[in-house]
Amino acid sequence: MVKVREDRPITADGKYDINAWASRLLTVAQLDPAVAMPPLQAAAKRAEAVEDLPGDHLTGWGEGYSSYSAGLEMAEILADLHLDCDTLVAAVLYRSVREKKLALDTVQEAFGITVAKLISGVARMAAISTLSNHSNDAVMGLESSEQADNVRKMLVAMVDDVRIALIKLAERTCAIRAVKKAPIEKRQRVAREVSDIYAPLAHRLGIGHIKWELEDLSFRYLHPYDYKYIAKLLDEKRIDRQVYIDNVIQMLKDALIKEGVAAPEINGRAKHIYSIWRKMRRKNINFSEVYDIRAVRILVASEQDCYRALGVVHSLWRNIPNEFDDYIANPKENGYRSLHTAVKGPANKVLEVQIRTRTMHEEAEYGVCAHWRYKKSDQDNGSAGYEQKIEWLRQVLEWHERGRW
């Protein structure tokens, strides 16, 4: 996945180069520059213009972040999800409105009612943060029924427009990145909120890479000693693991091509500290016994090739009993599809292998965004797909109502 955040372009006078930034952002988002460039540039310039206004200091993020820089970063996260121009513009402006530096009426007049509604919806979702502070209910003045009502309103808003929830996810991702230098109490408060609310929401929406980042960062602040312990163990064996994985990839590629599986893509899979810790706790095992410490992912062209590739893997190495999951035949609740197996690989070391089509992989990365991107065309064409998507999001509401948050 292309990233635009790492080296934001700078002008000679040390300011962000909005033209270059917007151009790169639209390339990542796969939007038409002729249509999307003017509003995106205008939004960034408006956010920059109000950046130094006093605003509401209680809603600011502190050192290293401003409403302007946060807005750009939110748009970068959402561009990776290939969202539309209105969503990117709303993201750029949201923190300026949230910090009371920019009036919502002004946004509506300059950028249209859709952008204003998105920002308004995200602002209403801010109330959900009270859920992560149950011990502070008396101070907040909120009863549990009011908290539940806030969550219901947020989920109903998602049914109308999932972009609202996606902007909020981007904002909370920026927020937990921003608290690195904050006092420990604030770090833990933000981390608890993210762990309890937004990482599960990202999971439910099927946006894997955001879910993993939120889980790892919140775990880092809530369980710093466990985080450092696992991170140290991962780092100590990193070079050995990479050599091992490179060898596995070559063996798999040769065997798959020989079997007639066309153009397989094979990569080492990222290791997420929180998922390793959770697996160690759930199965009561040591670090060395966690299967996905060494893991690869195989991407193929078709569902049939998935099962052919699985046969190749099992012919190369002995599979481990009870460690096979067919999420293609039986998808997860959030729509995730893939084959998972664990085998005794080279040198008798445990290796986890995931196999999926490229379409399944895109859905696993982008989640609900992959399904909703063409919502308008679905409506225009009278497609049943749109109704299915609405029904799917209603199930999110039912999921919360059953107490599964």
XYZ file of C-alpha atoms in Angstrom:
405
model
C 0.000 0.000 0.000
C 1.336 3.437 -0.937
C 1.944 5.828 1.933
C 2.003 9.637 1.680
C 2.686 10.483 5.295
C 6.363 9.717 5.682
C 7.930 12.638 3.837
C 5.407 15.455 3.432
C 6.823 17.949 0.887
C 8.146 21.258 2.217
C 8.617 24.604 0.450
C 11.792 26.700 0.611
C 10.369 28.747 3.512
C 9.716 25.615 5.604
C 5.950 25.368 5.084
C 4.065 22.406 3.724
C 3.977 22.427 -0.087
C 0.208 22.114 -0.509
C 0.265 21.733 -4.286
C 2.780 18.868 -4.206
C 1.074 17.295 -1.193
C -2.372 17.400 -2.800
C -1.046 16.010 -6.071
C 0.495 13.006 -4.342
C -2.563 12.495 -2.168
C -4.893 12.331 -5.162
C -2.596 9.847 -6.890
C -2.811 7.563 -3.864
C -6.583 8.063 -3.561
C -6.981 7.431 -7.307
C -9.062 10.578 -7.800
C -9.251 12.859 -10.843
C -7.004 15.892 -10.144
C -9.083 18.119 -12.427
C -12.080 17.604 -10.139
C -10.538 17.018 -6.719
C -7.471 19.278 -6.704
C -9.206 22.692 -6.306
C -11.338 21.813 -3.235
C -8.514 19.875 -1.579
C -6.049 22.742 -2.037
C -8.635 25.233 -0.790
C -9.353 23.132 2.293
C -5.650 22.814 3.153
C -5.121 26.560 2.734
C -8.169 27.307 4.921
C -6.858 24.963 7.644
C -3.435 26.594 7.416
C -4.942 30.082 7.687
C -6.692 29.307 11.006
C -3.899 27.131 12.430
C -2.577 29.769 14.856
C -5.948 31.036 16.087
C -6.492 30.458 19.836
C -9.478 28.101 19.481
C -10.375 25.659 22.259
C -7.175 24.541 24.000
C -9.030 21.689 25.736
C -9.506 19.854 22.441
C -5.973 20.356 21.113
C -3.373 17.584 20.977
C -0.388 19.440 22.346
C 3.262 19.404 21.299
C 4.071 18.540 17.693
C 0.498 18.645 16.395
C -1.748 21.452 15.199
C -5.255 21.409 13.769
C -3.639 21.917 10.350
C -1.027 19.151 10.494
C -3.556 16.755 12.053
C -6.000 17.457 9.224
C -3.372 16.683 6.595
C -2.444 13.448 8.350
C -6.086 12.367 8.595
C -6.504 12.948 4.868
C -3.378 10.875 4.206
C -4.792 7.933 6.159
C -8.079 8.133 4.264
C -6.380 8.497 0.878
C -4.802 5.085 1.513
C -8.363 3.771 1.764
C -9.214 5.318 -1.630
C -12.013 7.510 -0.302
C -13.669 10.319 -2.230
C -12.876 14.033 -2.419
C -15.569 15.157 0.038
C -14.169 12.777 2.665
C -10.606 14.052 2.202
C -11.736 17.683 2.394
C -13.777 16.972 5.536
C -10.748 15.279 7.107
C -8.477 18.243 6.381
C -10.953 20.656 8.007
C -12.310 18.550 10.866
C -9.761 19.431 13.550
C -10.079 23.135 12.735
C -13.819 22.889 13.375
C -13.374 20.628 16.395
C -10.944 23.089 17.990
C -13.390 25.954 17.266
C -11.077 27.781 14.914
C -13.446 27.430 11.971
C -17.246 27.648 11.941
C -19.259 24.818 10.412
C -21.411 27.365 8.566
C -18.275 28.718 6.920
C -17.310 25.216 5.840
C -20.755 24.591 4.346
C -20.692 27.865 2.440
C -17.217 27.228 1.003
C -17.207 23.444 0.504
C -20.828 22.345 0.358
C -23.385 20.602 2.526
C -21.904 17.103 2.130
C -18.562 18.117 3.641
C -20.347 19.985 6.437
C -22.536 16.964 7.238
C -19.519 14.682 7.390
C -17.758 17.016 9.832
C -20.912 17.401 11.908
C -21.335 13.634 12.087
C -17.749 13.104 13.218
C -18.139 15.842 15.841
C -21.158 14.035 17.285
C -19.096 10.868 17.530
C -16.704 12.636 19.921
C -19.152 11.811 22.718
C -18.266 8.144 22.355
C -14.991 8.765 24.202
C -16.958 8.714 27.456
C -17.328 4.952 27.022
C -13.656 4.437 27.780
C -13.884 6.296 31.070
C -16.489 4.327 33.023
C -14.760 5.219 36.265
C -15.266 8.901 35.518
C -19.007 8.761 34.835
C -19.856 10.941 37.810
C -17.380 13.579 36.740
C -18.572 13.449 33.141
C -22.185 13.729 34.262
C -23.180 10.933 31.898
C -25.269 7.915 32.849
C -24.708 4.549 31.208
C -28.004 4.841 29.292
C -26.836 8.148 27.819
C -23.535 6.564 26.852
C -25.317 3.710 25.130
C -27.524 6.216 23.320
C -24.434 8.036 22.048
C -23.079 4.778 20.646
C -26.411 3.982 19.009
C -26.486 7.424 17.374
C -22.979 6.888 16.053
C -23.865 3.493 14.618
C -27.064 4.804 13.061
C -24.969 7.549 11.459
C -22.744 4.809 10.033
C -25.746 3.225 8.386
C -26.406 6.526 6.615
C -22.795 7.246 5.698
C -19.912 5.013 6.708
C -17.472 7.804 5.789
C -18.271 9.456 9.129
C -16.933 6.465 11.042
C -13.887 6.258 8.769
C -12.973 9.908 9.369
C -13.296 9.309 13.100
C -11.042 6.250 12.858
C -8.451 8.348 11.029
C -8.702 11.044 13.694
C -8.208 8.577 16.553
C -5.272 7.022 14.698
C -3.656 10.464 14.556
C -4.545 11.060 18.201
C -2.810 7.929 19.484
C 0.231 8.696 17.340
C 0.271 12.189 18.846
C 0.340 11.199 22.542
C 3.830 9.723 22.428
C 5.223 12.695 24.369
C 2.102 13.342 26.450
C 1.853 12.680 30.214
C 1.316 9.021 31.037
C -2.257 9.626 32.228
C -3.270 11.096 28.876
C -1.464 8.354 26.947
C -3.340 5.690 28.864
C -6.690 7.471 28.565
C -6.398 7.750 24.784
C -5.043 4.202 24.543
C -7.918 2.785 26.587
C -10.463 4.542 24.377
C -8.751 3.270 21.229
C -8.403 -0.264 22.583
C -11.991 -0.483 23.814
C -13.765 1.291 20.963
C -11.858 2.126 17.821
C -9.629 -0.923 17.291
C -12.724 -3.177 17.542
C -14.561 -0.827 15.175
C -11.704 -1.016 12.651
C -11.844 -4.803 12.983
C -15.594 -4.857 12.477
C -15.230 -2.715 9.364
C -12.502 -5.066 8.140
C -9.744 -2.435 7.847
C -6.820 -4.600 8.845
C -3.867 -2.216 8.728
C -5.631 0.459 10.822
C -6.813 -2.150 13.327
C -3.253 -3.477 13.747
C -1.754 -0.025 14.275
C -4.416 0.933 16.823
C -3.978 -2.346 18.695
C -0.187 -2.132 18.825
C -0.031 1.530 19.894
C -2.728 1.192 22.546
C -1.047 -1.980 23.858
C 2.271 -0.102 24.014
C 0.796 2.471 26.405
C -1.495 0.185 28.423
C 1.046 -2.642 28.893
C 4.465 -1.020 28.353
C 6.513 -3.794 29.977
C 4.843 -6.605 28.015
C 5.162 -4.554 24.833
C 8.907 -3.994 25.334
C 9.466 -7.646 26.246
C 7.899 -8.947 23.027
C 9.440 -6.191 20.901
C 12.877 -7.101 22.247
C 12.375 -10.800 21.485
C 11.228 -9.970 17.961
C 14.198 -7.694 17.367
C 16.769 -10.184 18.665
C 15.862 -12.798 16.041
C 14.853 -10.449 13.212
C 17.816 -11.166 10.892
C 17.603 -14.938 11.378
C 13.854 -14.863 10.738
C 14.299 -12.831 7.560
C 16.845 -15.273 6.137
C 14.485 -18.130 7.010
C 11.465 -16.396 5.398
C 13.427 -15.544 2.238
C 14.296 -19.228 1.869
C 10.667 -20.283 2.439
C 9.427 -17.769 -0.151
C 11.775 -19.121 -2.819
C 10.792 -22.731 -2.078
C 7.098 -21.862 -2.272
C 7.449 -19.845 -5.458
C 9.277 -22.659 -7.237
C 6.747 -25.277 -6.090
C 3.687 -23.143 -6.980
C 4.943 -22.328 -10.465
C 5.761 -25.983 -11.050
C 2.195 -26.848 -10.009
C 0.840 -24.334 -12.544
C -0.304 -21.606 -10.140
C 0.093 -18.472 -12.259
C 2.148 -15.508 -10.997
C 1.870 -16.063 -7.227
C 2.882 -13.164 -4.980
C 4.548 -14.308 -1.766
C 5.640 -12.030 1.060
C 6.659 -12.271 4.673
C 3.703 -11.170 6.787
C 4.029 -8.337 9.276
C 4.232 -9.395 12.928
C 1.960 -7.460 15.277
C 3.017 -7.304 18.899
C -0.481 -7.146 20.366
C -1.677 -10.202 18.435
C 1.388 -12.157 19.586
C 0.749 -11.188 23.227
C -2.938 -12.031 22.947
C -2.164 -15.440 21.453
C 0.387 -16.169 24.197
C -2.208 -15.327 26.836
C -5.103 -17.133 25.179
C -3.187 -20.376 24.571
C -0.929 -20.087 27.628
C 2.192 -20.594 25.500
C 5.707 -19.157 25.309
C 6.910 -16.708 22.684
C 8.764 -19.477 20.818
C 5.512 -21.426 20.415
C 3.554 -18.653 18.674
C 2.974 -19.813 15.111
C 2.836 -16.454 13.336
C 6.280 -15.321 14.523
C 7.337 -16.819 11.168
C 4.622 -16.199 8.610
C 4.118 -15.744 4.879
C 1.180 -14.650 2.749
C 0.458 -16.054 -0.714
C -1.664 -14.024 -3.155
C -3.081 -15.795 -6.216
C -5.478 -15.049 -9.047
C -8.491 -17.225 -8.213
C -10.255 -19.087 -5.441
C -9.357 -22.362 -7.144
C -5.689 -21.349 -7.015
C -6.035 -20.758 -3.261
C -6.834 -24.419 -2.669
C -4.185 -25.559 -5.157
C -1.636 -23.460 -3.281
C -2.811 -24.985 -0.003
C -2.165 -28.434 -1.440
C 1.340 -27.356 -2.436
C 2.074 -26.069 1.068
C 0.866 -29.274 2.685
C 2.850 -31.372 0.231
C 6.031 -29.492 1.148
C 5.607 -29.544 4.916
C 3.543 -31.415 7.497
C 0.558 -29.433 8.674
C -0.077 -28.971 12.392
C -3.389 -30.508 13.558
C -6.158 -28.075 14.551
C -4.299 -25.134 13.040
C -6.160 -24.897 9.737
C -8.972 -22.378 9.132
C -10.951 -22.024 5.913
C -12.279 -18.465 6.007
C -13.086 -18.678 2.276
C -15.780 -21.289 2.774
C -16.678 -19.763 6.172
C -15.875 -16.005 6.145
C -15.496 -14.108 9.395
C -18.298 -11.813 10.548
C -16.592 -8.778 9.039
C -16.336 -10.456 5.631
C -12.682 -11.501 5.935
C -11.764 -14.374 3.586
C -8.515 -16.345 3.523
C -7.010 -19.774 4.136
C -4.845 -20.087 7.250
C -2.620 -23.042 7.978
C 0.366 -23.763 10.210
C 3.048 -26.262 9.223
C 6.368 -27.627 10.402
C 8.532 -25.797 7.898
C 12.233 -26.054 7.076
C 14.406 -26.996 10.053
C 11.181 -28.227 11.705
C 10.253 -24.663 12.668
C 6.604 -23.673 12.920
C 5.463 -21.513 10.003
C 2.077 -19.867 9.450
C 0.831 -19.493 5.870
C -2.082 -17.347 4.701
C -3.480 -17.848 1.191
C -5.984 -15.571 -0.537
C -6.809 -13.978 -3.870
C -5.722 -10.423 -4.615
C -9.351 -9.312 -4.349
C -9.651 -10.928 -0.921
C -6.445 -9.183 0.116
C -7.773 -5.788 -0.966
C -10.928 -6.423 1.034
C -8.839 -7.440 4.062
C -6.808 -4.210 3.810
C -9.562 -1.747 2.914
C -12.505 -3.523 4.539
C -15.797 -1.747 4.166
C -14.145 0.848 1.898
C -13.634 -1.783 -0.789
C -17.393 -2.434 -0.768
C -18.620 1.129 -0.385
C -16.432 2.888 -2.905
C -19.002 2.534 -5.656
C -22.086 2.922 -3.478
C -23.501 5.723 -5.599
C -23.200 3.697 -8.814
C -24.903 0.798 -7.049
C -27.820 3.083 -6.192
C -27.963 4.559 -9.660
C -28.030 1.094 -11.213
C -30.659 -0.185 -8.797
C -28.207 -2.815 -7.611
C -29.092 -5.149 -4.771
C -25.503 -4.629 -3.611
C -26.315 -1.291 -2.018
C -29.172 -2.771 0.011
C -26.884 -5.585 1.122
C -24.325 -3.043 2.328
C -26.967 -1.139 4.283
C -28.128 -4.402 5.853
C -24.530 -5.305 6.716
C -24.061 -2.035 8.566
C -27.316 -2.528 10.428
C -25.766 -5.741 11.710
C -23.010 -3.611 13.253
C -25.725 -1.913 15.303
C -27.157 -5.274 16.334
C -23.643 -6.442 17.232
C -23.335 -3.590 19.737
C -26.875 -4.077 21.044
C -25.972 -7.706 21.895
C -23.175 -6.409 24.086
C -20.345 -7.624 21.845
C -18.488 -4.291 21.669
